[in-house]
mmCIF file with all atom_site columns, C-alpha atoms in Angstrom:
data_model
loop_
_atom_site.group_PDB
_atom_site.id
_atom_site.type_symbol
_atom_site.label_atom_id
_atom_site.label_alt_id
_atom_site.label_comp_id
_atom_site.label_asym_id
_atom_site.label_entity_id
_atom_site.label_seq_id
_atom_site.pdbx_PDB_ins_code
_atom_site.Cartn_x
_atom_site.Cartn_y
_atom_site.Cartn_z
_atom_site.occupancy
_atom_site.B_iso_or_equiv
_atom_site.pdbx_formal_charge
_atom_site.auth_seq_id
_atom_site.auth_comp_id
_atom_site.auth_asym_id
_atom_site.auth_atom_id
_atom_site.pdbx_PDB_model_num
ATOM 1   C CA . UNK Z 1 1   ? -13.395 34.872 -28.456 1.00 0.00 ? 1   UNK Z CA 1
ATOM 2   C CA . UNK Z 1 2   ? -14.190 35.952 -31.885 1.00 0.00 ? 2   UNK Z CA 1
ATOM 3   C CA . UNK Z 1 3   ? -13.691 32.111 -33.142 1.00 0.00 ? 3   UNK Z CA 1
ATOM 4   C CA . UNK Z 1 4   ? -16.457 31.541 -30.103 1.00 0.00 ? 4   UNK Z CA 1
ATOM 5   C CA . UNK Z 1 5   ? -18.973 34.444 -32.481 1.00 0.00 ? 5   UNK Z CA 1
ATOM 6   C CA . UNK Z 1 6   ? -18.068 33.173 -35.442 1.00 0.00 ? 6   UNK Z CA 1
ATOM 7   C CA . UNK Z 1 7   ? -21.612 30.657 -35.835 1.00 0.00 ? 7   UNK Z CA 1
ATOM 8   C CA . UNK Z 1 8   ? -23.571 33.933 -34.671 1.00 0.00 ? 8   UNK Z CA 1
ATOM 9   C CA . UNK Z 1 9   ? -22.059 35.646 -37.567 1.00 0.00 ? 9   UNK Z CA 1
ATOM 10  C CA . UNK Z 1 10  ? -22.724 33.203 -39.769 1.00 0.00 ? 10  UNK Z CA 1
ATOM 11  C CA . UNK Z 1 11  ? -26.194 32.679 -38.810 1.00 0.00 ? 11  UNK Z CA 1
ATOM 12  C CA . UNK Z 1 12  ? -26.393 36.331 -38.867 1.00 0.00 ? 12  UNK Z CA 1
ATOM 13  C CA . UNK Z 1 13  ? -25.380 36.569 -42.149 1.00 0.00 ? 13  UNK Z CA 1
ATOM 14  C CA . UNK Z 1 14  ? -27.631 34.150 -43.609 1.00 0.00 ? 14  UNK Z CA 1
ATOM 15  C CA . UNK Z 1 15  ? -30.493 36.200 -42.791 1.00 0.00 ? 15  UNK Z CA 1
ATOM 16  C CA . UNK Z 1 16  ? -29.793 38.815 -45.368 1.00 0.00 ? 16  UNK Z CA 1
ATOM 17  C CA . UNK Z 1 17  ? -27.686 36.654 -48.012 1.00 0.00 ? 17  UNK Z CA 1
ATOM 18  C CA . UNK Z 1 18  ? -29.294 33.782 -50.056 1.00 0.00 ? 18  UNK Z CA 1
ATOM 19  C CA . UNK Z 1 19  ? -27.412 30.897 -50.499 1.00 0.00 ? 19  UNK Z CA 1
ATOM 20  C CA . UNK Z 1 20  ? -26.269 32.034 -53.954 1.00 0.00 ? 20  UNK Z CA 1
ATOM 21  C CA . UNK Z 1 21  ? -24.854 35.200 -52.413 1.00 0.00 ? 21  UNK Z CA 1
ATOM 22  C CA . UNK Z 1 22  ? -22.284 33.115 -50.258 1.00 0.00 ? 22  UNK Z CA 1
ATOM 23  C CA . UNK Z 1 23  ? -21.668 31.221 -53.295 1.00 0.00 ? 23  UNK Z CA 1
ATOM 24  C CA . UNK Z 1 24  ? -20.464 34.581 -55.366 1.00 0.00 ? 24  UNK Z CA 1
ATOM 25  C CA . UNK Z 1 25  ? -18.727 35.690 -52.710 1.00 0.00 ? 25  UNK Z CA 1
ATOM 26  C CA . UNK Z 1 26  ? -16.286 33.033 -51.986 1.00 0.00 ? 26  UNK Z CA 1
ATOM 27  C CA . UNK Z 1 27  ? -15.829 32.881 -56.485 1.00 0.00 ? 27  UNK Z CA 1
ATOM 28  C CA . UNK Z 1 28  ? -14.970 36.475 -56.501 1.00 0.00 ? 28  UNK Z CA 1
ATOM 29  C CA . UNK Z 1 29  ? -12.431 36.376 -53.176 1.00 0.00 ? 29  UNK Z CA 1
ATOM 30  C CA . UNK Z 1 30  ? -11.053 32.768 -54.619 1.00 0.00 ? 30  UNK Z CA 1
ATOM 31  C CA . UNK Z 1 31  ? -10.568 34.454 -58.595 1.00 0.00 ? 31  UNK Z CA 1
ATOM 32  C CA . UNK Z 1 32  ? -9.389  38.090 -57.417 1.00 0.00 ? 32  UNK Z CA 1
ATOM 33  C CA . UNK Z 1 33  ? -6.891  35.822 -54.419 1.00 0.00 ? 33  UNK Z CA 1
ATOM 34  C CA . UNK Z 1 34  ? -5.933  33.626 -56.845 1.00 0.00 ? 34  UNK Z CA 1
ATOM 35  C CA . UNK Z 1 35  ? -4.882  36.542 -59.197 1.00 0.00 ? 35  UNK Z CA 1
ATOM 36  C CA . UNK Z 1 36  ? -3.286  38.628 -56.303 1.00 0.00 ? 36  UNK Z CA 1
ATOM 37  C CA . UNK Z 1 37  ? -0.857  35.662 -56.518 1.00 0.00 ? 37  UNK Z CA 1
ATOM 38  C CA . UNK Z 1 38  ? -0.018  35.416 -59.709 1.00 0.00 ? 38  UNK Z CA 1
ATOM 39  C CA . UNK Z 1 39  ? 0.037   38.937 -60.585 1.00 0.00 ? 39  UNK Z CA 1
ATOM 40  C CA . UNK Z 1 40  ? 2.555   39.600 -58.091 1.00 0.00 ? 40  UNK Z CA 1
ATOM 41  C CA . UNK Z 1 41  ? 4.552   36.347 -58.317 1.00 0.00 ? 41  UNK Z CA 1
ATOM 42  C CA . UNK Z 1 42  ? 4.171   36.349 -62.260 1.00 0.00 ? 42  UNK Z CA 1
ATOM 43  C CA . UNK Z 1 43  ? 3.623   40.185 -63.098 1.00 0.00 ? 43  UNK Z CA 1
ATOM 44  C CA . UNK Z 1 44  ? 0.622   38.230 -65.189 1.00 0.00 ? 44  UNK Z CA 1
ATOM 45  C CA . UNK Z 1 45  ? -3.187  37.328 -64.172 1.00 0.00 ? 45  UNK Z CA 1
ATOM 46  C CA . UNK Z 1 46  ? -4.045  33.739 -66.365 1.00 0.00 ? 46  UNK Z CA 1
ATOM 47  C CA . UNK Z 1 47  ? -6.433  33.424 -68.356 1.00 0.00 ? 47  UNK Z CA 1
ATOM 48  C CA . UNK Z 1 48  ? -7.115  29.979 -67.034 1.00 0.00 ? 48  UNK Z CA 1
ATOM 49  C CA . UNK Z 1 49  ? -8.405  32.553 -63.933 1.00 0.00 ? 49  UNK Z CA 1
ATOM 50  C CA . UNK Z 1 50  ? -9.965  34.915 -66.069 1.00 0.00 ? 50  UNK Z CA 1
ATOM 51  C CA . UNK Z 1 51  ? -11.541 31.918 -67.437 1.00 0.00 ? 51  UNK Z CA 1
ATOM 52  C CA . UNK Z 1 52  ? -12.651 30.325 -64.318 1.00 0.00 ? 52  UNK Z CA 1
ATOM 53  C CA . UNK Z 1 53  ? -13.940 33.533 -63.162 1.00 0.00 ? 53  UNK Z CA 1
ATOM 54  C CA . UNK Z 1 54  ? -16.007 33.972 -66.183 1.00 0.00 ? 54  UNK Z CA 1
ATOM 55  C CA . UNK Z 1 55  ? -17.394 30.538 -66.403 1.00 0.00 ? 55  UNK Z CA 1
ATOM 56  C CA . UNK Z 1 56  ? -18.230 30.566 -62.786 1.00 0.00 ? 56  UNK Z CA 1
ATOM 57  C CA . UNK Z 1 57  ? -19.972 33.989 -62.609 1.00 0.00 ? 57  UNK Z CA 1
ATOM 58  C CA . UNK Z 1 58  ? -22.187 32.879 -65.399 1.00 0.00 ? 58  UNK Z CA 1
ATOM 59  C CA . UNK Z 1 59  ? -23.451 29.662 -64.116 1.00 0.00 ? 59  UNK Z CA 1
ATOM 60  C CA . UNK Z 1 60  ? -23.983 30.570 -60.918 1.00 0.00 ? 60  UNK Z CA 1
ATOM 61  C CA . UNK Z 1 61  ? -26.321 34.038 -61.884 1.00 0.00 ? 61  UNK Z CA 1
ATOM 62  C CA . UNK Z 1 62  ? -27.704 31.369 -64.761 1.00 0.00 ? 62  UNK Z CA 1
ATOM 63  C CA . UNK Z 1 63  ? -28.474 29.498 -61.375 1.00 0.00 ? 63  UNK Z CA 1
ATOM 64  C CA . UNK Z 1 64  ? -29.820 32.749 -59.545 1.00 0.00 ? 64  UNK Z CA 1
ATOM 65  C CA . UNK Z 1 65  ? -31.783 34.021 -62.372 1.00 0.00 ? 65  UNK Z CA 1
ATOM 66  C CA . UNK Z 1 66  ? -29.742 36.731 -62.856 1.00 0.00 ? 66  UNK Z CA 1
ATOM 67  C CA . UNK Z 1 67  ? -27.627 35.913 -66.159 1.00 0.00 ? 67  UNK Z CA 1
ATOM 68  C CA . UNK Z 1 68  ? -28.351 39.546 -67.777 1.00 0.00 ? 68  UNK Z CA 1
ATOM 69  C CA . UNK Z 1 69  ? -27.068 41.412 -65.015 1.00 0.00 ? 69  UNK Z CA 1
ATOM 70  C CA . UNK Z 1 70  ? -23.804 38.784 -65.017 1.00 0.00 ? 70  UNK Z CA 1
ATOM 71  C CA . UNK Z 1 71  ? -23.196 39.820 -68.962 1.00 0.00 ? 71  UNK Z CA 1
ATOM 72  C CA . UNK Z 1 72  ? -23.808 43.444 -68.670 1.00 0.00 ? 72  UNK Z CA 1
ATOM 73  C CA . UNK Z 1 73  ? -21.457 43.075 -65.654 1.00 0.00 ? 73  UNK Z CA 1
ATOM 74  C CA . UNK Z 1 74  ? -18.585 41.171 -67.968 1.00 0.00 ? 74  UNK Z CA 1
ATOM 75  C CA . UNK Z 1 75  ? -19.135 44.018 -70.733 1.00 0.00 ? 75  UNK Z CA 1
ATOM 76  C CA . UNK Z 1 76  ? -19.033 47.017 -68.977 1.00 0.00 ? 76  UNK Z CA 1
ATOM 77  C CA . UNK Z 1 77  ? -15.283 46.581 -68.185 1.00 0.00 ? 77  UNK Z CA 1
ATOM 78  C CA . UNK Z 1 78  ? -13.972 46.317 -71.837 1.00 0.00 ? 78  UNK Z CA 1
ATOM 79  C CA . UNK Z 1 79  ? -14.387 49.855 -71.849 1.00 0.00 ? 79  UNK Z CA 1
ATOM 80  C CA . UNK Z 1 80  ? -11.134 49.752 -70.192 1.00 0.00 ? 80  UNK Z CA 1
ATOM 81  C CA . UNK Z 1 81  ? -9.258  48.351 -72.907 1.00 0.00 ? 81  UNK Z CA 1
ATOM 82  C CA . UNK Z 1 82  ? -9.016  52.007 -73.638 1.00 0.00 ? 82  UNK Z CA 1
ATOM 83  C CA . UNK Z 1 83  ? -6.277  52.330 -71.238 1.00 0.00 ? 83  UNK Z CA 1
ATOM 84  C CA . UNK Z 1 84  ? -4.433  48.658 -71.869 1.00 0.00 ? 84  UNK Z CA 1
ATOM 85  C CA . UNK Z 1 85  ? -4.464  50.549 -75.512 1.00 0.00 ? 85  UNK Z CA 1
ATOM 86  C CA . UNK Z 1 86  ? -2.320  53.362 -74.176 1.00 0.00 ? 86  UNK Z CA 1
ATOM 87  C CA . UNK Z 1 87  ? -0.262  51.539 -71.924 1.00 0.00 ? 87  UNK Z CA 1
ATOM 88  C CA . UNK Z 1 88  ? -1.882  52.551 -68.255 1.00 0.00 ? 88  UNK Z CA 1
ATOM 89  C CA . UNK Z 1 89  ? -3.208  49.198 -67.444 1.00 0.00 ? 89  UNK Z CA 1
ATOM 90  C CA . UNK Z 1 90  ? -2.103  45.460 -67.969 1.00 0.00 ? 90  UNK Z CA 1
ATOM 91  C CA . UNK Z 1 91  ? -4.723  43.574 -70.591 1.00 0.00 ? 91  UNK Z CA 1
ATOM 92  C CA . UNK Z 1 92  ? -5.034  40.415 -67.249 1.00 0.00 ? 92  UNK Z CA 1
ATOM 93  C CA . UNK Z 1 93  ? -6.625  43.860 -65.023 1.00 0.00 ? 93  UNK Z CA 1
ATOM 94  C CA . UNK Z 1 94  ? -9.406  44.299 -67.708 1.00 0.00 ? 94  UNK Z CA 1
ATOM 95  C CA . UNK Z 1 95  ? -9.985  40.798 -68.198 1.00 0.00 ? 95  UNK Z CA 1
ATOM 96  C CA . UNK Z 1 96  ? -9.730  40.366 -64.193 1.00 0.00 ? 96  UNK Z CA 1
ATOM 97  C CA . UNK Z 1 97  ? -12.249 42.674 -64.030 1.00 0.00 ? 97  UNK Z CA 1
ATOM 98  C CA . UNK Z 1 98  ? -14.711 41.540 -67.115 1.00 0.00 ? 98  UNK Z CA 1
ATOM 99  C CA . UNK Z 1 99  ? -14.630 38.176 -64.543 1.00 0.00 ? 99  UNK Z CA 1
ATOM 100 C CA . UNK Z 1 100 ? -15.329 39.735 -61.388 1.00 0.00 ? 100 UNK Z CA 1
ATOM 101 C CA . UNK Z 1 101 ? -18.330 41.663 -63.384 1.00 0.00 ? 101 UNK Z CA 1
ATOM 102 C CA . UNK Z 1 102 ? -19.837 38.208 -64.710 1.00 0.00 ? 102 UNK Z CA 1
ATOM 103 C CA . UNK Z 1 103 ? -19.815 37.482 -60.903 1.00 0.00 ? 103 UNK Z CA 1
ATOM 104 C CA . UNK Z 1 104 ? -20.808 40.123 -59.190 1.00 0.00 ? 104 UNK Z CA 1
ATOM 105 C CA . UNK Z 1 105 ? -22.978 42.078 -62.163 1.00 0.00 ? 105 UNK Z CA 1
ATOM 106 C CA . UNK Z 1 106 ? -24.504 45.122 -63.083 1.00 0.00 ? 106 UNK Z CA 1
ATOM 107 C CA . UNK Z 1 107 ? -24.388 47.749 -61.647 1.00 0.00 ? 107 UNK Z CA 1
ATOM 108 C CA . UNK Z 1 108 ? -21.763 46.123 -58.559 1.00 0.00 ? 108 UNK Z CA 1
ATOM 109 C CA . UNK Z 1 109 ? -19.013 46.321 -61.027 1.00 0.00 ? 109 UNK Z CA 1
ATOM 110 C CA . UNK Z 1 110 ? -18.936 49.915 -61.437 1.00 0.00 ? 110 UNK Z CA 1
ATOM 111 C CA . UNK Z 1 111 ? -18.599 50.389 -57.849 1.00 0.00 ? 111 UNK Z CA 1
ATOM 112 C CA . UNK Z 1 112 ? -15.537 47.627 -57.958 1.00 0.00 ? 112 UNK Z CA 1
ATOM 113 C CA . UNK Z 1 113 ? -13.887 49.227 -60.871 1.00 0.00 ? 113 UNK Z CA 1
ATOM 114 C CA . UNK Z 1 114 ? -14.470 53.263 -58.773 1.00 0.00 ? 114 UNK Z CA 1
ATOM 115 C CA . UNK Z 1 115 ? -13.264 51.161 -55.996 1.00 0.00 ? 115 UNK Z CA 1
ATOM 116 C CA . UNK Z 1 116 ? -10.020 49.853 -57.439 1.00 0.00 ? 116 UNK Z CA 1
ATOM 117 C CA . UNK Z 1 117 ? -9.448  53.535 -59.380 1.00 0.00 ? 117 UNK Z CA 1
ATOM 118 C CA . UNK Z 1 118 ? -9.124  54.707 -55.702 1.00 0.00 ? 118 UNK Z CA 1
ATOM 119 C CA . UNK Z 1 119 ? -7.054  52.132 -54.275 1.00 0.00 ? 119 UNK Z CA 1
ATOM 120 C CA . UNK Z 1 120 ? -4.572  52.092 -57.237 1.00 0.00 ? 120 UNK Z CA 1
ATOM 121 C CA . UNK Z 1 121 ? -4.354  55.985 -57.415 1.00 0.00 ? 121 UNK Z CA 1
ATOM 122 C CA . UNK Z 1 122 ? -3.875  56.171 -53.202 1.00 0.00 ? 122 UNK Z CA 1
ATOM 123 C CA . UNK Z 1 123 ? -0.947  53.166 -53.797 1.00 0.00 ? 123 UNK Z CA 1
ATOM 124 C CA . UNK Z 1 124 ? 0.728   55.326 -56.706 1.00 0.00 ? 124 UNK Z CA 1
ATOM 125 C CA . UNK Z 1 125 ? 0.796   58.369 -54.529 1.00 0.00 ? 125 UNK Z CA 1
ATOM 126 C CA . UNK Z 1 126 ? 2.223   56.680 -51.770 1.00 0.00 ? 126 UNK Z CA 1
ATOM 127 C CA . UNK Z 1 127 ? 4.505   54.819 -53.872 1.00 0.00 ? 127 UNK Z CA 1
ATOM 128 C CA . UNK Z 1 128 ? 5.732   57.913 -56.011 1.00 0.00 ? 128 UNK Z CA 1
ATOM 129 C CA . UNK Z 1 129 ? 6.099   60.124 -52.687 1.00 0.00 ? 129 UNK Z CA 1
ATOM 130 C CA . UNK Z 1 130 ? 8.197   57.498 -51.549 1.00 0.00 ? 130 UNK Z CA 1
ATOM 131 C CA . UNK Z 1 131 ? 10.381  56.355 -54.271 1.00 0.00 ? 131 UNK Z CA 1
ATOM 132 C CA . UNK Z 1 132 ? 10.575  59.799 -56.447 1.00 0.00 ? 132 UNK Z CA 1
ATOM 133 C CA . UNK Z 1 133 ? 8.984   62.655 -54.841 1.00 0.00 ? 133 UNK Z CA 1
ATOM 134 C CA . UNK Z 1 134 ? 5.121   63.819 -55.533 1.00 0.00 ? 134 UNK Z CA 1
ATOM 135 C CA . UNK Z 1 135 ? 6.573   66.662 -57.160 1.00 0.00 ? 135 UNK Z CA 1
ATOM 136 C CA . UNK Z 1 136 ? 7.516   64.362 -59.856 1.00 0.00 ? 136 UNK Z CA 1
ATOM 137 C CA . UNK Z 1 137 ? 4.334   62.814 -60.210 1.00 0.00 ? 137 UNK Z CA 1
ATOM 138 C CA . UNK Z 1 138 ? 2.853   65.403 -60.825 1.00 0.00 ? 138 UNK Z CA 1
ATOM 139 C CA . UNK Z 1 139 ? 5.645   67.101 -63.781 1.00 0.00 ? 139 UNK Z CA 1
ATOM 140 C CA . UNK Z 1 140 ? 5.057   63.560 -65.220 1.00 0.00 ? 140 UNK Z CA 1
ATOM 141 C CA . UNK Z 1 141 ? 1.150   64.196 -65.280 1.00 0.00 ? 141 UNK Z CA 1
ATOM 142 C CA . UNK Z 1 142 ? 1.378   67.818 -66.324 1.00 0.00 ? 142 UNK Z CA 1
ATOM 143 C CA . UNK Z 1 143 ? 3.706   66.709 -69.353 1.00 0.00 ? 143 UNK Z CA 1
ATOM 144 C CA . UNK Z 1 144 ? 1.481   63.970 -70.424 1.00 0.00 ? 144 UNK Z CA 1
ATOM 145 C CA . UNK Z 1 145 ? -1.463  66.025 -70.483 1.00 0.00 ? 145 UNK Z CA 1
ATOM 146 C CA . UNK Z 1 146 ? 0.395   68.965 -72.545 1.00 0.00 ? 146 UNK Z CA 1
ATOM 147 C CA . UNK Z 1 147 ? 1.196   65.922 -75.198 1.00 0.00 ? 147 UNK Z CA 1
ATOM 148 C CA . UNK Z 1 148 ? -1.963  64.810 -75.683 1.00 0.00 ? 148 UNK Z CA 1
ATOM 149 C CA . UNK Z 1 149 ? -3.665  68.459 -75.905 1.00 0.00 ? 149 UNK Z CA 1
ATOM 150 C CA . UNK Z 1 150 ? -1.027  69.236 -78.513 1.00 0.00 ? 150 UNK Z CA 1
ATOM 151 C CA . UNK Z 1 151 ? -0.586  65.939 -80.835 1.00 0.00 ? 151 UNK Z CA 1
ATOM 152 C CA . UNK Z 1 152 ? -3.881  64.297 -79.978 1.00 0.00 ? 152 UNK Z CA 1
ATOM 153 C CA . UNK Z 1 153 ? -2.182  61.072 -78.568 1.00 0.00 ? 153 UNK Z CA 1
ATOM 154 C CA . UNK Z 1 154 ? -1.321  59.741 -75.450 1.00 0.00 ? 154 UNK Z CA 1
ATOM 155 C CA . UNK Z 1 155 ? 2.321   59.366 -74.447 1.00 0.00 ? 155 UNK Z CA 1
ATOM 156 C CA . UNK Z 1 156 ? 3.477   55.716 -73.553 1.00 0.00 ? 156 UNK Z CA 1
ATOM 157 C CA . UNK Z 1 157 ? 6.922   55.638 -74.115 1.00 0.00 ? 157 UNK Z CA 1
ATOM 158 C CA . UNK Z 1 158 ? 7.685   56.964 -70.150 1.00 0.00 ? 158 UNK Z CA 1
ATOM 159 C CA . UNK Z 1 159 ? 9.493   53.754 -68.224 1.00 0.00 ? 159 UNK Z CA 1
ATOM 160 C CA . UNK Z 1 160 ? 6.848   51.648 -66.909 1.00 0.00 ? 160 UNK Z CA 1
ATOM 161 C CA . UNK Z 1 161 ? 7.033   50.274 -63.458 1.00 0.00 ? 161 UNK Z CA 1
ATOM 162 C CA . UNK Z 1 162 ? 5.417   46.919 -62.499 1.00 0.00 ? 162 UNK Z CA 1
ATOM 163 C CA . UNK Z 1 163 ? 2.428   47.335 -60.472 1.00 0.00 ? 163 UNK Z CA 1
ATOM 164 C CA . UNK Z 1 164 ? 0.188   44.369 -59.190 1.00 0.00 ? 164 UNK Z CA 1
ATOM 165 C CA . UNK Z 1 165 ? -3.120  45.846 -60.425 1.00 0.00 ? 165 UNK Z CA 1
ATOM 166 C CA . UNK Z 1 166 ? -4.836  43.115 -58.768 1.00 0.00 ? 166 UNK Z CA 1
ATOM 167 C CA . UNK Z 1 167 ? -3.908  44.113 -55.141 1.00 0.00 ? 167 UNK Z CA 1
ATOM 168 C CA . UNK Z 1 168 ? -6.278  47.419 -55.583 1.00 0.00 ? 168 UNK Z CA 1
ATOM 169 C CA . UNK Z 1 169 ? -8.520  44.823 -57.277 1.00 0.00 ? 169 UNK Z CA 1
ATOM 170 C CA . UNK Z 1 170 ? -8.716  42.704 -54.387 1.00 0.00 ? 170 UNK Z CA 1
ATOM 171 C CA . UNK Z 1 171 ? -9.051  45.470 -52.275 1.00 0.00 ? 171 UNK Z CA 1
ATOM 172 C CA . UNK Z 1 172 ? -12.010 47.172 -53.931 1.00 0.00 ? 172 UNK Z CA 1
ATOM 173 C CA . UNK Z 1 173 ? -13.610 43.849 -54.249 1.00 0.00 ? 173 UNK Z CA 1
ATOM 174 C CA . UNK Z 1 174 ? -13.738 43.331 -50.746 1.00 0.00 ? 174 UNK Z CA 1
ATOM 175 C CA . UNK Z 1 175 ? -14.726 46.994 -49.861 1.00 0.00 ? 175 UNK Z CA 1
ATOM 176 C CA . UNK Z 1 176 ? -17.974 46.342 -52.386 1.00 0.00 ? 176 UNK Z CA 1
ATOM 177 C CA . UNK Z 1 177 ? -18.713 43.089 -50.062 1.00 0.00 ? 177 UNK Z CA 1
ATOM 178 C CA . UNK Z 1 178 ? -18.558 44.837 -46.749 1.00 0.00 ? 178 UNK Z CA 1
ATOM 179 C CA . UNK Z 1 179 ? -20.738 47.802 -47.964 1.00 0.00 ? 179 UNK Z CA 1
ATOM 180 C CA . UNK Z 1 180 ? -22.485 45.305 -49.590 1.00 0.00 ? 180 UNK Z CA 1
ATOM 181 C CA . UNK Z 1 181 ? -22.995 43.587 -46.435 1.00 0.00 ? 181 UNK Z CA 1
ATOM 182 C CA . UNK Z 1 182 ? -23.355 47.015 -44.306 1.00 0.00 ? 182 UNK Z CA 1
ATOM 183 C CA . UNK Z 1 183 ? -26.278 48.396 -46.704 1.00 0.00 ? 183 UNK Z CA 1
ATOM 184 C CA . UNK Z 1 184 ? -28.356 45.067 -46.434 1.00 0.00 ? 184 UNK Z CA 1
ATOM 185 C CA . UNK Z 1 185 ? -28.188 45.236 -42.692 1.00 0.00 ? 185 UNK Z CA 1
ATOM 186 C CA . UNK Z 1 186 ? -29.303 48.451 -42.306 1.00 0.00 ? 186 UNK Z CA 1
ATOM 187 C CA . UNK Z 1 187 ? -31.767 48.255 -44.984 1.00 0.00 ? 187 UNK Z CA 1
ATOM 188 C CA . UNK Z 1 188 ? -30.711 50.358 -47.308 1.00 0.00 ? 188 UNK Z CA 1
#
């Protein structure tokens, strides 16, 4: 049945997405896929993706007109180096993320990088609840916040666990195309 819609949906689709559009799309879901992969296979996202991603993103909004949106959108997310500095997020995330911005652009990649905050912080609460106890997350929180209010520095020598930023990537990534998709169809 829903193979027998699927031309419908496509020509559906095509009404409110330009060629181009499509295009982006399928680049983002292939890069932030491709880096789902790895990052859980590997525990590392390649720069031969982040590469890909980059050089991609900038041809095709070179092709769409749109190549200052596509660098705004690849800059905005070295602001997160900030917290690869301190030890909260793996250096492939930010790059990952400087990608999907030369895709998708400014302003999109706020919403992706909002998007993948919430994703990431719902998986760590499940994942802490389940393995250690919220009550623990939240002692671990409390102390790191009393460090850095009385040295002025973050603490990052608590035991990391591996965590496949690019899952909450992925996820917010494909929440920004179906809003994406839900506020052109209603016009908004």
């Amino acid at each position: 049945m829903i193979l027998a819609l699927a031309p419908d949906i496509l020509n559906s689709l095509c009404l409110w997405f330009h060629w181009i559009d499509f295009i982006k799309v399928f680049w983002c879901l292939s890069i932030t896929g491709w880096a789902v992969f790895t990052d859980i296979s590997y525990h590392k996202i390649k720069n031969k993706t982040v590469l890909a991603g980059l050089s991609g993103g900038l041809i095709l909004n070179v092709i769409s007109h749109n190549l200052q949106n596509s660098l705004i959108g690849a800059a905005v997310p070295l602001v997160l180096f900030l917290l690869f500095a301190i030890g909260y997020m793996g250096a492939g995330d930010v790059k990952l993320l400087c990608a999907i911005g030369a895709i998708i652009g400014f302003p999109s990649i706020i919403k992706v990088v909002l998007y993948s905050f919430v994703f990431c912080g719902i998986y760590i609460l499940i994942d802490t609840a389940r393995c250690r106890g919220i009550g623990i997350l939240f002692h671990d929180l409390w102390e790191d916040f009393k460090y850095l209010v009385l040295s002025g520095s973050f603490l990052v020598s608590r035991e990391k666990r591996r965590f496949p930023m690019a899952v909450p990537i992925f996820l917010a990534v494909f929440l920004w195309i179906v809003s994406s998709l839900v506020s052109r169809v209603s016009g908004k």
